[in-house]
mmCIF file of C-alpha atoms in Angstrom:
data_model
loop_
_atom_site.group_PDB
_atom_site.id
_atom_site.type_symbol
_atom_site.label_atom_id
_atom_site.label_comp_id
_atom_site.label_asym_id
_atom_site.label_seq_id
_atom_site.Cartn_x
_atom_site.Cartn_y
_atom_site.Cartn_z
ATOM 1 C CA UNK J 28 -89.642 -103.197 -22.407
ATOM 2 C CA UNK J 29 -86.016 -103.842 -23.699
ATOM 3 C CA UNK J 30 -87.872 -106.195 -26.416
ATOM 4 C CA UNK J 31 -90.717 -103.526 -27.002
ATOM 5 C CA UNK J 32 -87.960 -101.052 -27.958
ATOM 6 C CA UNK J 33 -86.137 -103.282 -30.095
ATOM 7 C CA UNK J 34 -89.164 -104.045 -31.984
ATOM 8 C CA UNK J 35 -90.365 -100.075 -32.265
ATOM 9 C CA UNK J 36 -87.180 -99.603 -33.796
ATOM 10 C CA UNK J 37 -88.126 -101.623 -36.672
ATOM 11 C CA UNK J 38 -90.752 -98.810 -37.614
ATOM 12 C CA UNK J 39 -88.107 -96.024 -37.562
ATOM 13 C CA UNK J 40 -88.293 -95.404 -41.230
ATOM 14 C CA UNK J 41 -91.714 -96.356 -42.370
ATOM 15 C CA UNK J 42 -94.258 -94.913 -39.768
ATOM 16 C CA UNK J 43 -93.933 -90.944 -40.047
ATOM 17 C CA UNK J 44 -95.757 -88.873 -38.801
ATOM 18 C CA UNK J 45 -96.773 -91.770 -36.461
ATOM 19 C CA UNK J 46 -94.464 -92.644 -34.008
ATOM 20 C CA UNK J 47 -92.322 -95.785 -33.932
ATOM 21 C CA UNK J 48 -94.299 -98.137 -31.155
ATOM 22 C CA UNK J 49 -93.440 -101.878 -30.175
ATOM 23 C CA UNK J 50 -95.498 -103.920 -28.063
ATOM 24 C CA UNK J 51 -94.523 -107.542 -25.717
ATOM 25 C CA UNK J 52 -96.921 -109.758 -24.213
ATOM 26 C CA UNK J 53 -96.268 -111.698 -21.113
ATOM 27 C CA UNK J 54 -98.034 -114.149 -19.062
ATOM 28 C CA UNK J 55 -96.489 -116.156 -16.393
ATOM 29 C CA UNK J 56 -93.178 -115.105 -17.163
ATOM 30 C CA UNK J 57 -93.460 -116.187 -20.911
ATOM 31 C CA UNK J 58 -94.102 -114.260 -23.925
ATOM 32 C CA UNK J 59 -96.890 -115.004 -25.741
ATOM 33 C CA UNK J 60 -97.471 -112.116 -28.547
ATOM 34 C CA UNK J 61 -95.521 -108.994 -30.217
ATOM 35 C CA UNK J 62 -95.795 -106.681 -32.616
ATOM 36 C CA UNK J 63 -94.799 -103.131 -33.801
ATOM 37 C CA UNK J 64 -96.272 -100.155 -35.962
ATOM 38 C CA UNK J 65 -95.291 -100.508 -39.124
ATOM 39 C CA UNK J 66 -96.551 -98.408 -41.251
ATOM 40 C CA UNK J 67 -98.685 -95.060 -40.916
ATOM 41 C CA UNK J 68 -102.457 -95.661 -40.810
ATOM 42 C CA UNK J 69 -101.804 -99.494 -40.461
ATOM 43 C CA UNK J 70 -102.344 -101.499 -37.118
ATOM 44 C CA UNK J 71 -100.966 -100.628 -34.508
ATOM 45 C CA UNK J 72 -98.478 -102.552 -32.166
ATOM 46 C CA UNK J 73 -100.952 -103.309 -29.836
ATOM 47 C CA UNK J 74 -103.032 -104.866 -32.321
ATOM 48 C CA UNK J 75 -100.151 -106.572 -33.748
ATOM 49 C CA UNK J 76 -99.054 -108.301 -30.344
ATOM 50 C CA UNK J 77 -102.939 -109.149 -29.455
ATOM 51 C CA UNK J 78 -103.580 -110.554 -32.832
ATOM 52 C CA UNK J 79 -100.463 -112.980 -32.006
ATOM 53 C CA UNK J 80 -101.800 -113.842 -28.770
ATOM 54 C CA UNK J 81 -105.242 -114.745 -29.898
ATOM 55 C CA UNK J 82 -107.053 -115.905 -26.551
ATOM 56 C CA UNK J 83 -103.657 -116.093 -24.726
ATOM 57 C CA UNK J 84 -104.410 -112.487 -24.082
ATOM 58 C CA UNK J 85 -106.688 -112.717 -21.432
ATOM 59 C CA UNK J 86 -105.256 -112.013 -18.282
ATOM 60 C CA UNK J 87 -101.357 -110.876 -19.630
ATOM 61 C CA UNK J 88 -99.077 -107.817 -19.212
ATOM 62 C CA UNK J 89 -98.321 -105.833 -21.874
ATOM 63 C CA UNK J 90 -95.054 -103.336 -22.293
ATOM 64 C CA UNK J 91 -95.650 -101.065 -24.893
ATOM 65 C CA UNK J 92 -92.937 -98.224 -25.570
ATOM 66 C CA UNK J 93 -95.827 -95.859 -25.864
ATOM 67 C CA UNK J 94 -99.040 -94.818 -23.764
ATOM 68 C CA UNK J 95 -101.798 -96.625 -26.128
ATOM 69 C CA UNK J 96 -103.793 -94.521 -27.891
ATOM 70 C CA UNK J 97 -107.579 -93.584 -26.098
ATOM 71 C CA UNK J 98 -108.660 -92.002 -29.268
ATOM 72 C CA UNK J 99 -110.046 -92.735 -32.843
ATOM 73 C CA UNK J 100 -107.750 -92.476 -35.479
ATOM 74 C CA UNK J 101 -107.330 -94.128 -38.485
ATOM 75 C CA UNK J 102 -107.322 -97.025 -36.283
ATOM 76 C CA UNK J 103 -109.398 -97.769 -33.440
ATOM 77 C CA UNK J 104 -108.465 -96.870 -29.747
ATOM 78 C CA UNK J 105 -105.789 -99.245 -28.907
ATOM 79 C CA UNK J 106 -107.058 -98.842 -24.948
ATOM 80 C CA UNK J 107 -110.651 -100.374 -26.318
ATOM 81 C CA UNK J 108 -108.628 -103.462 -27.817
ATOM 82 C CA UNK J 109 -106.490 -104.092 -25.217
ATOM 83 C CA UNK J 110 -109.394 -104.161 -22.489
ATOM 84 C CA UNK J 111 -111.383 -106.249 -25.336
ATOM 85 C CA UNK J 112 -108.775 -108.904 -24.825
ATOM 86 C CA UNK J 113 -109.087 -109.020 -21.368
ATOM 87 C CA UNK J 114 -104.736 -107.648 -20.332
ATOM 88 C CA UNK J 115 -105.247 -107.195 -16.701
ATOM 89 C CA UNK J 116 -101.736 -105.052 -16.556
ATOM 90 C CA UNK J 117 -100.040 -102.564 -19.181
ATOM 91 C CA UNK J 118 -96.619 -100.797 -18.688
ATOM 92 C CA UNK J 119 -95.395 -98.068 -20.785
ATOM 93 C CA UNK J 120 -92.226 -96.257 -21.372
ATOM 94 C CA UNK J 121 -92.888 -92.824 -22.168
ATOM 95 C CA UNK J 122 -96.076 -91.024 -21.841
ATOM 96 C CA UNK J 123 -97.766 -89.758 -25.290
ATOM 97 C CA UNK J 124 -96.981 -85.910 -25.604
ATOM 98 C CA UNK J 125 -100.098 -85.956 -28.241
ATOM 99 C CA UNK J 126 -103.036 -83.584 -26.863
ATOM 100 C CA UNK J 127 -105.056 -85.888 -28.289
ATOM 101 C CA UNK J 128 -103.848 -89.076 -26.242
ATOM 102 C CA UNK J 129 -101.404 -87.625 -23.252
ATOM 103 C CA UNK J 130 -102.001 -89.179 -19.943
ATOM 104 C CA UNK J 131 -105.536 -90.274 -21.570
ATOM 105 C CA UNK J 132 -104.537 -93.541 -22.380
ATOM 106 C CA UNK J 133 -103.240 -94.484 -19.029
ATOM 107 C CA UNK J 134 -106.517 -92.948 -17.125
ATOM 108 C CA UNK J 135 -109.054 -94.939 -19.540
ATOM 109 C CA UNK J 136 -106.978 -98.609 -18.476
ATOM 110 C CA UNK J 137 -106.737 -97.469 -14.755
ATOM 111 C CA UNK J 138 -110.725 -96.534 -14.632
ATOM 112 C CA UNK J 139 -111.303 -99.815 -16.443
ATOM 113 C CA UNK J 140 -109.499 -102.234 -13.461
ATOM 114 C CA UNK J 141 -106.005 -102.669 -15.236
ATOM 115 C CA UNK J 142 -103.094 -101.707 -13.558
ATOM 116 C CA UNK J 143 -101.199 -99.284 -15.494
ATOM 117 C CA UNK J 144 -98.089 -97.544 -15.338
ATOM 118 C CA UNK J 145 -95.685 -95.175 -17.509
ATOM 119 C CA UNK J 146 -91.854 -94.273 -17.192
ATOM 120 C CA UNK J 147 -90.422 -97.702 -17.522
ATOM 121 C CA UNK J 148 -87.090 -97.432 -19.800
ATOM 122 C CA UNK J 149 -88.212 -93.382 -20.507
ATOM 123 C CA UNK J 150 -85.344 -92.121 -21.618
ATOM 124 C CA UNK J 151 -84.419 -95.206 -24.276
ATOM 125 C CA UNK J 152 -88.061 -94.743 -25.518
ATOM 126 C CA UNK J 153 -88.056 -90.835 -26.161
ATOM 127 C CA UNK J 154 -84.801 -91.378 -27.856
ATOM 128 C CA UNK J 155 -86.645 -93.676 -30.324
ATOM 129 C CA UNK J 156 -89.618 -91.034 -30.864
ATOM 130 C CA UNK J 157 -87.374 -87.254 -30.111
ATOM 131 C CA UNK J 158 -88.942 -86.201 -33.628
ATOM 132 C CA UNK J 159 -92.436 -86.862 -33.094
ATOM 133 C CA UNK J 160 -92.017 -85.533 -29.132
ATOM 134 C CA UNK J 161 -90.178 -82.610 -30.800
ATOM 135 C CA UNK J 162 -92.856 -81.832 -33.059
ATOM 136 C CA UNK J 163 -95.633 -82.329 -30.314
ATOM 137 C CA UNK J 164 -93.971 -80.438 -27.843
ATOM 138 C CA UNK J 165 -91.998 -77.850 -29.537
ATOM 139 C CA UNK J 166 -94.084 -77.464 -32.995
ATOM 140 C CA UNK J 167 -90.896 -78.312 -34.717
ATOM 141 C CA UNK J 168 -89.210 -81.408 -36.226
ATOM 142 C CA UNK J 169 -86.098 -82.552 -34.829
ATOM 143 C CA UNK J 170 -83.127 -81.353 -36.525
ATOM 144 C CA UNK J 171 -79.909 -83.429 -37.291
ATOM 145 C CA UNK J 172 -77.174 -81.812 -39.708
ATOM 146 C CA UNK J 173 -74.894 -84.154 -41.742
ATOM 147 C CA UNK J 174 -71.282 -82.899 -43.028
ATOM 148 C CA UNK J 175 -68.952 -84.805 -44.678
ATOM 149 C CA UNK J 176 -65.615 -83.355 -43.852
ATOM 150 C CA UNK J 177 -61.933 -83.864 -44.052
ATOM 151 C CA UNK J 178 -59.651 -84.157 -40.971
ATOM 152 C CA UNK J 179 -58.728 -80.390 -41.416
ATOM 153 C CA UNK J 180 -62.093 -79.510 -41.164
ATOM 154 C CA UNK J 181 -62.794 -78.912 -45.249
ATOM 155 C CA UNK J 182 -66.049 -79.846 -46.857
ATOM 156 C CA UNK J 183 -65.130 -79.267 -50.590
ATOM 157 C CA UNK J 184 -62.296 -77.659 -52.618
ATOM 158 C CA UNK J 185 -61.906 -74.134 -53.279
ATOM 159 C CA UNK J 186 -63.719 -74.386 -56.614
ATOM 160 C CA UNK J 187 -66.529 -76.096 -54.922
ATOM 161 C CA UNK J 188 -65.830 -79.444 -55.768
ATOM 162 C CA UNK J 189 -66.540 -82.106 -53.303
ATOM 163 C CA UNK J 190 -67.215 -85.278 -54.960
ATOM 164 C CA UNK J 191 -66.529 -87.645 -52.809
ATOM 165 C CA UNK J 192 -64.784 -86.720 -49.704
ATOM 166 C CA UNK J 193 -65.667 -89.577 -47.417
ATOM 167 C CA UNK J 194 -66.154 -93.268 -48.857
ATOM 168 C CA UNK J 195 -68.806 -95.534 -50.258
ATOM 169 C CA UNK J 196 -69.633 -97.093 -46.685
ATOM 170 C CA UNK J 197 -70.067 -93.617 -45.372
ATOM 171 C CA UNK J 198 -72.501 -92.352 -48.210
ATOM 172 C CA UNK J 199 -74.257 -95.722 -47.827
ATOM 173 C CA UNK J 200 -74.941 -94.598 -43.763
ATOM 174 C CA UNK J 201 -76.213 -91.453 -44.979
ATOM 175 C CA UNK J 202 -78.932 -93.099 -46.712
ATOM 176 C CA UNK J 203 -80.001 -94.425 -43.000
ATOM 177 C CA UNK J 204 -79.892 -91.050 -41.964
ATOM 178 C CA UNK J 205 -82.217 -89.761 -44.695
ATOM 179 C CA UNK J 206 -84.774 -92.903 -44.313
ATOM 180 C CA UNK J 207 -85.184 -91.917 -40.536
ATOM 181 C CA UNK J 208 -86.374 -88.262 -41.667
ATOM 182 C CA UNK J 209 -89.378 -86.822 -42.884
ATOM 183 C CA UNK J 210 -87.709 -83.955 -44.692
ATOM 184 C CA UNK J 211 -84.196 -83.386 -46.222
ATOM 185 C CA UNK J 212 -83.093 -79.943 -45.630
ATOM 186 C CA UNK J 213 -80.943 -78.069 -48.339
ATOM 187 C CA UNK J 214 -80.092 -74.378 -49.501
ATOM 188 C CA UNK J 215 -80.152 -73.187 -52.824
ATOM 189 C CA UNK J 216 -76.488 -72.392 -53.063
ATOM 190 C CA UNK J 217 -75.985 -76.375 -52.957
ATOM 191 C CA UNK J 218 -78.715 -77.159 -55.473
ATOM 192 C CA UNK J 219 -76.662 -74.469 -57.868
ATOM 193 C CA UNK J 220 -73.516 -76.075 -56.980
ATOM 194 C CA UNK J 221 -74.420 -79.766 -56.792
ATOM 195 C CA UNK J 222 -77.719 -80.286 -58.109
ATOM 196 C CA UNK J 223 -78.395 -83.381 -55.666
ATOM 197 C CA UNK J 224 -81.579 -85.599 -55.473
ATOM 198 C CA UNK J 225 -81.660 -86.386 -51.973
ATOM 199 C CA UNK J 226 -83.570 -89.175 -51.954
ATOM 200 C CA UNK J 227 -83.407 -92.853 -50.164
ATOM 201 C CA UNK J 228 -82.028 -95.573 -52.809
ATOM 202 C CA UNK J 229 -81.170 -98.098 -50.547
ATOM 203 C CA UNK J 230 -83.706 -100.848 -51.170
ATOM 204 C CA UNK J 231 -82.328 -102.725 -48.793
ATOM 205 C CA UNK J 232 -84.271 -99.978 -46.046
ATOM 206 C CA UNK J 233 -87.472 -100.950 -45.127
ATOM 207 C CA UNK J 234 -89.232 -97.449 -46.072
ATOM 208 C CA UNK J 235 -92.282 -99.058 -47.485
ATOM 209 C CA UNK J 236 -91.588 -96.798 -50.503
ATOM 210 C CA UNK J 237 -91.555 -93.710 -48.509
ATOM 211 C CA UNK J 238 -89.395 -90.819 -49.715
ATOM 212 C CA UNK J 239 -88.363 -87.956 -47.372
ATOM 213 C CA UNK J 240 -90.121 -84.367 -48.339
ATOM 214 C CA UNK J 241 -87.173 -82.144 -50.019
ATOM 215 C CA UNK J 242 -87.358 -78.749 -48.898
ATOM 216 C CA UNK J 243 -85.083 -75.954 -50.547
ATOM 217 C CA UNK J 244 -84.377 -73.039 -48.558
ATOM 218 C CA UNK J 245 -84.310 -70.049 -51.201
ATOM 219 C CA UNK J 246 -84.707 -66.881 -50.158
ATOM 220 C CA UNK J 247 -84.092 -64.987 -53.867
ATOM 221 C CA UNK J 248 -85.968 -67.834 -55.557
ATOM 222 C CA UNK J 249 -83.119 -68.844 -57.775
ATOM 223 C CA UNK J 250 -84.104 -72.597 -58.103
ATOM 224 C CA UNK J 251 -83.227 -73.561 -61.744
ATOM 225 C CA UNK J 252 -85.444 -75.239 -64.396
ATOM 226 C CA UNK J 253 -84.382 -78.510 -65.047
ATOM 227 C CA UNK J 254 -82.809 -79.206 -61.799
ATOM 228 C CA UNK J 255 -82.537 -83.199 -59.867
ATOM 229 C CA UNK J 256 -85.085 -81.867 -57.181
ATOM 230 C CA UNK J 257 -88.108 -81.065 -59.513
ATOM 231 C CA UNK J 258 -87.657 -84.716 -61.434
ATOM 232 C CA UNK J 259 -90.324 -86.074 -59.639
ATOM 233 C CA UNK J 260 -88.606 -88.840 -57.805
ATOM 234 C CA UNK J 261 -90.406 -87.186 -54.527
ATOM 235 C CA UNK J 262 -92.067 -84.158 -53.143
ATOM 236 C CA UNK J 263 -90.104 -80.935 -53.228
ATOM 237 C CA UNK J 264 -91.004 -77.680 -51.546
ATOM 238 C CA UNK J 265 -88.774 -74.461 -52.086
ATOM 239 C CA UNK J 266 -89.293 -72.135 -49.125
ATOM 240 C CA UNK J 267 -88.802 -68.524 -50.597
ATOM 241 C CA UNK J 268 -88.888 -65.073 -48.944
ATOM 242 C CA UNK J 269 -91.697 -62.853 -49.308
ATOM 243 C CA UNK J 270 -90.364 -60.612 -51.211
ATOM 244 C CA UNK J 271 -89.288 -62.967 -54.081
ATOM 245 C CA UNK J 272 -91.890 -62.342 -56.288
ATOM 246 C CA UNK J 273 -91.133 -58.862 -56.627
ATOM 247 C CA UNK J 274 -87.482 -59.530 -57.007
ATOM 248 C CA UNK J 275 -87.806 -62.151 -59.845
ATOM 249 C CA UNK J 276 -91.480 -61.955 -61.349
ATOM 250 C CA UNK J 277 -91.553 -65.779 -60.320
ATOM 251 C CA UNK J 278 -94.352 -67.608 -58.303
ATOM 252 C CA UNK J 279 -94.049 -71.167 -59.933
ATOM 253 C CA UNK J 280 -91.573 -73.650 -60.782
ATOM 254 C CA UNK J 281 -92.323 -76.704 -62.356
ATOM 255 C CA UNK J 282 -91.717 -79.818 -60.435
ATOM 256 C CA UNK J 283 -91.843 -78.271 -57.186
ATOM 257 C CA UNK J 284 -94.092 -76.422 -54.628
ATOM 258 C CA UNK J 285 -92.987 -73.001 -53.514
ATOM 259 C CA UNK J 286 -94.248 -71.479 -50.623
ATOM 260 C CA UNK J 287 -93.376 -68.289 -48.888
ATOM 261 C CA UNK J 288 -91.639 -67.271 -45.362
ATOM 262 C CA UNK J 289 -90.680 -64.267 -43.177
ATOM 263 C CA UNK J 290 -87.234 -62.851 -43.940
ATOM 264 C CA UNK J 291 -84.583 -61.773 -41.750
ATOM 265 C CA UNK J 292 -80.999 -59.783 -42.002
ATOM 266 C CA UNK J 293 -79.524 -62.714 -42.433
ATOM 267 C CA UNK J 294 -82.238 -64.541 -44.950
ATOM 268 C CA UNK J 295 -84.737 -66.793 -44.411
ATOM 269 C CA UNK J 296 -86.761 -66.774 -41.021
ATOM 270 C CA UNK J 297 -85.635 -70.337 -39.996
ATOM 271 C CA UNK J 298 -87.648 -70.658 -36.831
ATOM 272 C CA UNK J 299 -90.604 -70.026 -39.108
ATOM 273 C CA UNK J 300 -89.389 -72.569 -41.792
ATOM 274 C CA UNK J 301 -89.327 -75.123 -38.792
ATOM 275 C CA UNK J 302 -92.501 -74.352 -37.766
ATOM 276 C CA UNK J 303 -93.867 -74.811 -41.459
ATOM 277 C CA UNK J 304 -92.469 -78.439 -41.389
ATOM 278 C CA UNK J 305 -93.902 -79.167 -37.684
ATOM 279 C CA UNK J 306 -97.713 -78.102 -39.396
ATOM 280 C CA UNK J 307 -96.527 -80.597 -42.483
ATOM 281 C CA UNK J 308 -96.008 -82.862 -40.019
ATOM 282 C CA UNK J 309 -92.258 -83.653 -40.392
ATOM 283 C CA UNK J 310 -90.971 -85.403 -36.864
ATOM 284 C CA UNK J 311 -87.444 -85.027 -38.132
ATOM 285 C CA UNK J 312 -85.428 -83.258 -40.501
ATOM 286 C CA UNK J 313 -81.973 -83.965 -42.303
ATOM 287 C CA UNK J 314 -79.794 -80.626 -42.975
ATOM 288 C CA UNK J 315 -77.530 -81.803 -45.779
ATOM 289 C CA UNK J 316 -76.191 -78.057 -46.638
ATOM 290 C CA UNK J 317 -72.994 -76.133 -47.476
ATOM 291 C CA UNK J 318 -71.313 -74.184 -44.513
ATOM 292 C CA UNK J 319 -73.529 -71.156 -44.760
ATOM 293 C CA UNK J 320 -76.828 -72.341 -43.970
ATOM 294 C CA UNK J 321 -75.441 -75.166 -41.651
ATOM 295 C CA UNK J 322 -73.627 -72.421 -39.855
ATOM 296 C CA UNK J 323 -76.464 -70.111 -39.536
ATOM 297 C CA UNK J 324 -79.042 -73.057 -38.117
ATOM 298 C CA UNK J 325 -76.213 -74.089 -35.313
ATOM 299 C CA UNK J 326 -75.107 -70.914 -34.688
ATOM 300 C CA UNK J 327 -79.258 -69.860 -34.104
ATOM 301 C CA UNK J 328 -79.579 -73.116 -31.899
ATOM 302 C CA UNK J 329 -81.904 -75.063 -34.793
ATOM 303 C CA UNK J 330 -79.656 -78.097 -34.613
ATOM 304 C CA UNK J 331 -79.909 -80.738 -31.790
ATOM 305 C CA UNK J 332 -77.637 -83.547 -33.412
ATOM 306 C CA UNK J 333 -74.530 -82.508 -35.668
ATOM 307 C CA UNK J 334 -73.404 -86.093 -37.372
ATOM 308 C CA UNK J 335 -69.987 -85.814 -39.213
ATOM 309 C CA UNK J 336 -68.210 -87.867 -41.214
ATOM 310 C CA UNK J 337 -64.379 -87.540 -40.993
ATOM 311 C CA UNK J 338 -62.259 -88.644 -44.015
ATOM 312 C CA UNK J 339 -58.751 -89.879 -43.565
ATOM 313 C CA UNK J 340 -57.611 -87.206 -45.880
ATOM 314 C CA UNK J 341 -56.275 -83.261 -45.582
ATOM 315 C CA UNK J 342 -57.746 -81.005 -48.579
ATOM 316 C CA UNK J 343 -55.470 -77.299 -47.289
ATOM 317 C CA UNK J 344 -56.499 -73.733 -45.636
ATOM 318 C CA UNK J 345 -58.109 -72.783 -48.979
ATOM 319 C CA UNK J 346 -60.488 -75.703 -48.951
ATOM 320 C CA UNK J 347 -64.035 -74.826 -48.076
ATOM 321 C CA UNK J 348 -64.801 -74.664 -44.179
ATOM 322 C CA UNK J 349 -67.355 -76.991 -42.137
ATOM 323 C CA UNK J 350 -69.292 -74.552 -40.913
ATOM 324 C CA UNK J 351 -69.418 -70.790 -41.467
ATOM 325 C CA UNK J 352 -69.727 -69.533 -37.697
ATOM 326 C CA UNK J 353 -69.376 -65.549 -36.149
ATOM 327 C CA UNK J 354 -65.856 -65.035 -35.015
ATOM 328 C CA UNK J 355 -65.327 -65.152 -31.323
ATOM 329 C CA UNK J 356 -62.965 -63.468 -29.127
ATOM 330 C CA UNK J 357 -63.048 -65.244 -25.832
ATOM 331 C CA UNK J 358 -62.893 -69.168 -24.966
ATOM 332 C CA UNK J 359 -65.568 -68.385 -22.870
ATOM 333 C CA UNK J 360 -67.752 -67.981 -26.317
ATOM 334 C CA UNK J 361 -67.270 -71.129 -28.018
ATOM 335 C CA UNK J 362 -69.702 -73.247 -28.381
ATOM 336 C CA UNK J 363 -69.069 -76.379 -26.732
ATOM 337 C CA UNK J 364 -70.500 -80.061 -28.133
ATOM 338 C CA UNK J 365 -70.923 -83.521 -26.094
ATOM 339 C CA UNK J 366 -69.959 -86.889 -28.086
ATOM 340 C CA UNK J 367 -72.672 -88.761 -28.293
ATOM 341 C CA UNK J 368 -71.501 -91.739 -30.405
ATOM 342 C CA UNK J 369 -68.344 -92.545 -32.638
ATOM 343 C CA UNK J 370 -67.720 -95.270 -34.915
ATOM 344 C CA UNK J 371 -65.841 -96.623 -37.878
ATOM 345 C CA UNK J 372 -67.940 -96.427 -41.071
ATOM 346 C CA UNK J 373 -65.524 -97.924 -43.651
ATOM 347 C CA UNK J 374 -62.235 -96.282 -43.797
ATOM 348 C CA UNK J 375 -63.760 -93.019 -42.034
ATOM 349 C CA UNK J 376 -65.542 -91.914 -38.919
ATOM 350 C CA UNK J 377 -68.814 -90.798 -37.921
ATOM 351 C CA UNK J 378 -69.119 -88.928 -34.901
ATOM 352 C CA UNK J 379 -72.856 -87.771 -33.293
ATOM 353 C CA UNK J 380 -72.318 -84.386 -31.342
ATOM 354 C CA UNK J 381 -75.122 -82.346 -29.394
ATOM 355 C CA UNK J 382 -74.431 -79.121 -27.936
ATOM 356 C CA UNK J 383 -73.698 -79.364 -24.219
ATOM 357 C CA UNK J 384 -76.078 -77.524 -22.476
ATOM 358 C CA UNK J 385 -76.073 -75.842 -18.819
ATOM 359 C CA UNK J 386 -77.542 -77.813 -16.419
ATOM 360 C CA UNK J 387 -80.594 -75.660 -15.827
ATOM 361 C CA UNK J 388 -81.611 -75.726 -19.580
#
């Protein structure tokens, strides 16, 4: 199963909106075939492994990182393929939360006389497909917010200039975050200040040509003509406030798609924005935004993981802060984070954090 999880990770950049799945076939203690889901719409991991094993699959055990599907999608049901090949035992790491599948694959196999179980290395498998699980169970993507900051927690000089705080290795690492994401979200302030592209430009990443959807949260529709996000390199969606048309008179922005969502006293309804991205089959979202939007999303409980690149520099107390968060008056109100991973990236330090939750959550 550990090998099946390694294989599943190979499809992280190319399978969205599908889950990333690996499969290993074992017979008489030896691996006879393996495969992984390489591309949405392409053969599933089980089909690849069965093709590699051929006739030897009869009587084998299949270790799969996700419950085999039992429904007809863009490819035939994997349960039928496993049964036709004569596989006699199936071990799945994780039950598929897709309503079209959940429990159905395991039960189909059991009814056909196959020894089928689920739960081996479940947590590890869930981490690989955290975005798919989030979309299926919460109706919204998994949200990772990325920040590049100085040691004193600053993201830009007082005049807004920020290129570059971190080194080239850290910026290359961000390309991997983008490659895993179905969408990259930013705010209109970042568009106006930095004119970013927000594309995957590292040719070594096996994305099969896929670019994430670029999403701009722009409550008053200030998106400028000629911005790089409208250059056609990747699709761009502007989410604007429902009153934006009345205030600006604009309904179309060349090179983009504009949709309208509800607003709150603080700006766009972020929950509705994320639900819309879930409807668009976005599994994971990477937020690359300024302190206002990043802070609002973290304060609202919408950020699942925070990835911070700390550069060994100091910018001073007049530089712009990492996040804009409400003030607190007591230590009991503080937002506690749990460090998930730390590692060196060139001369910078990458720290991954998640909100520390109560045991009852």
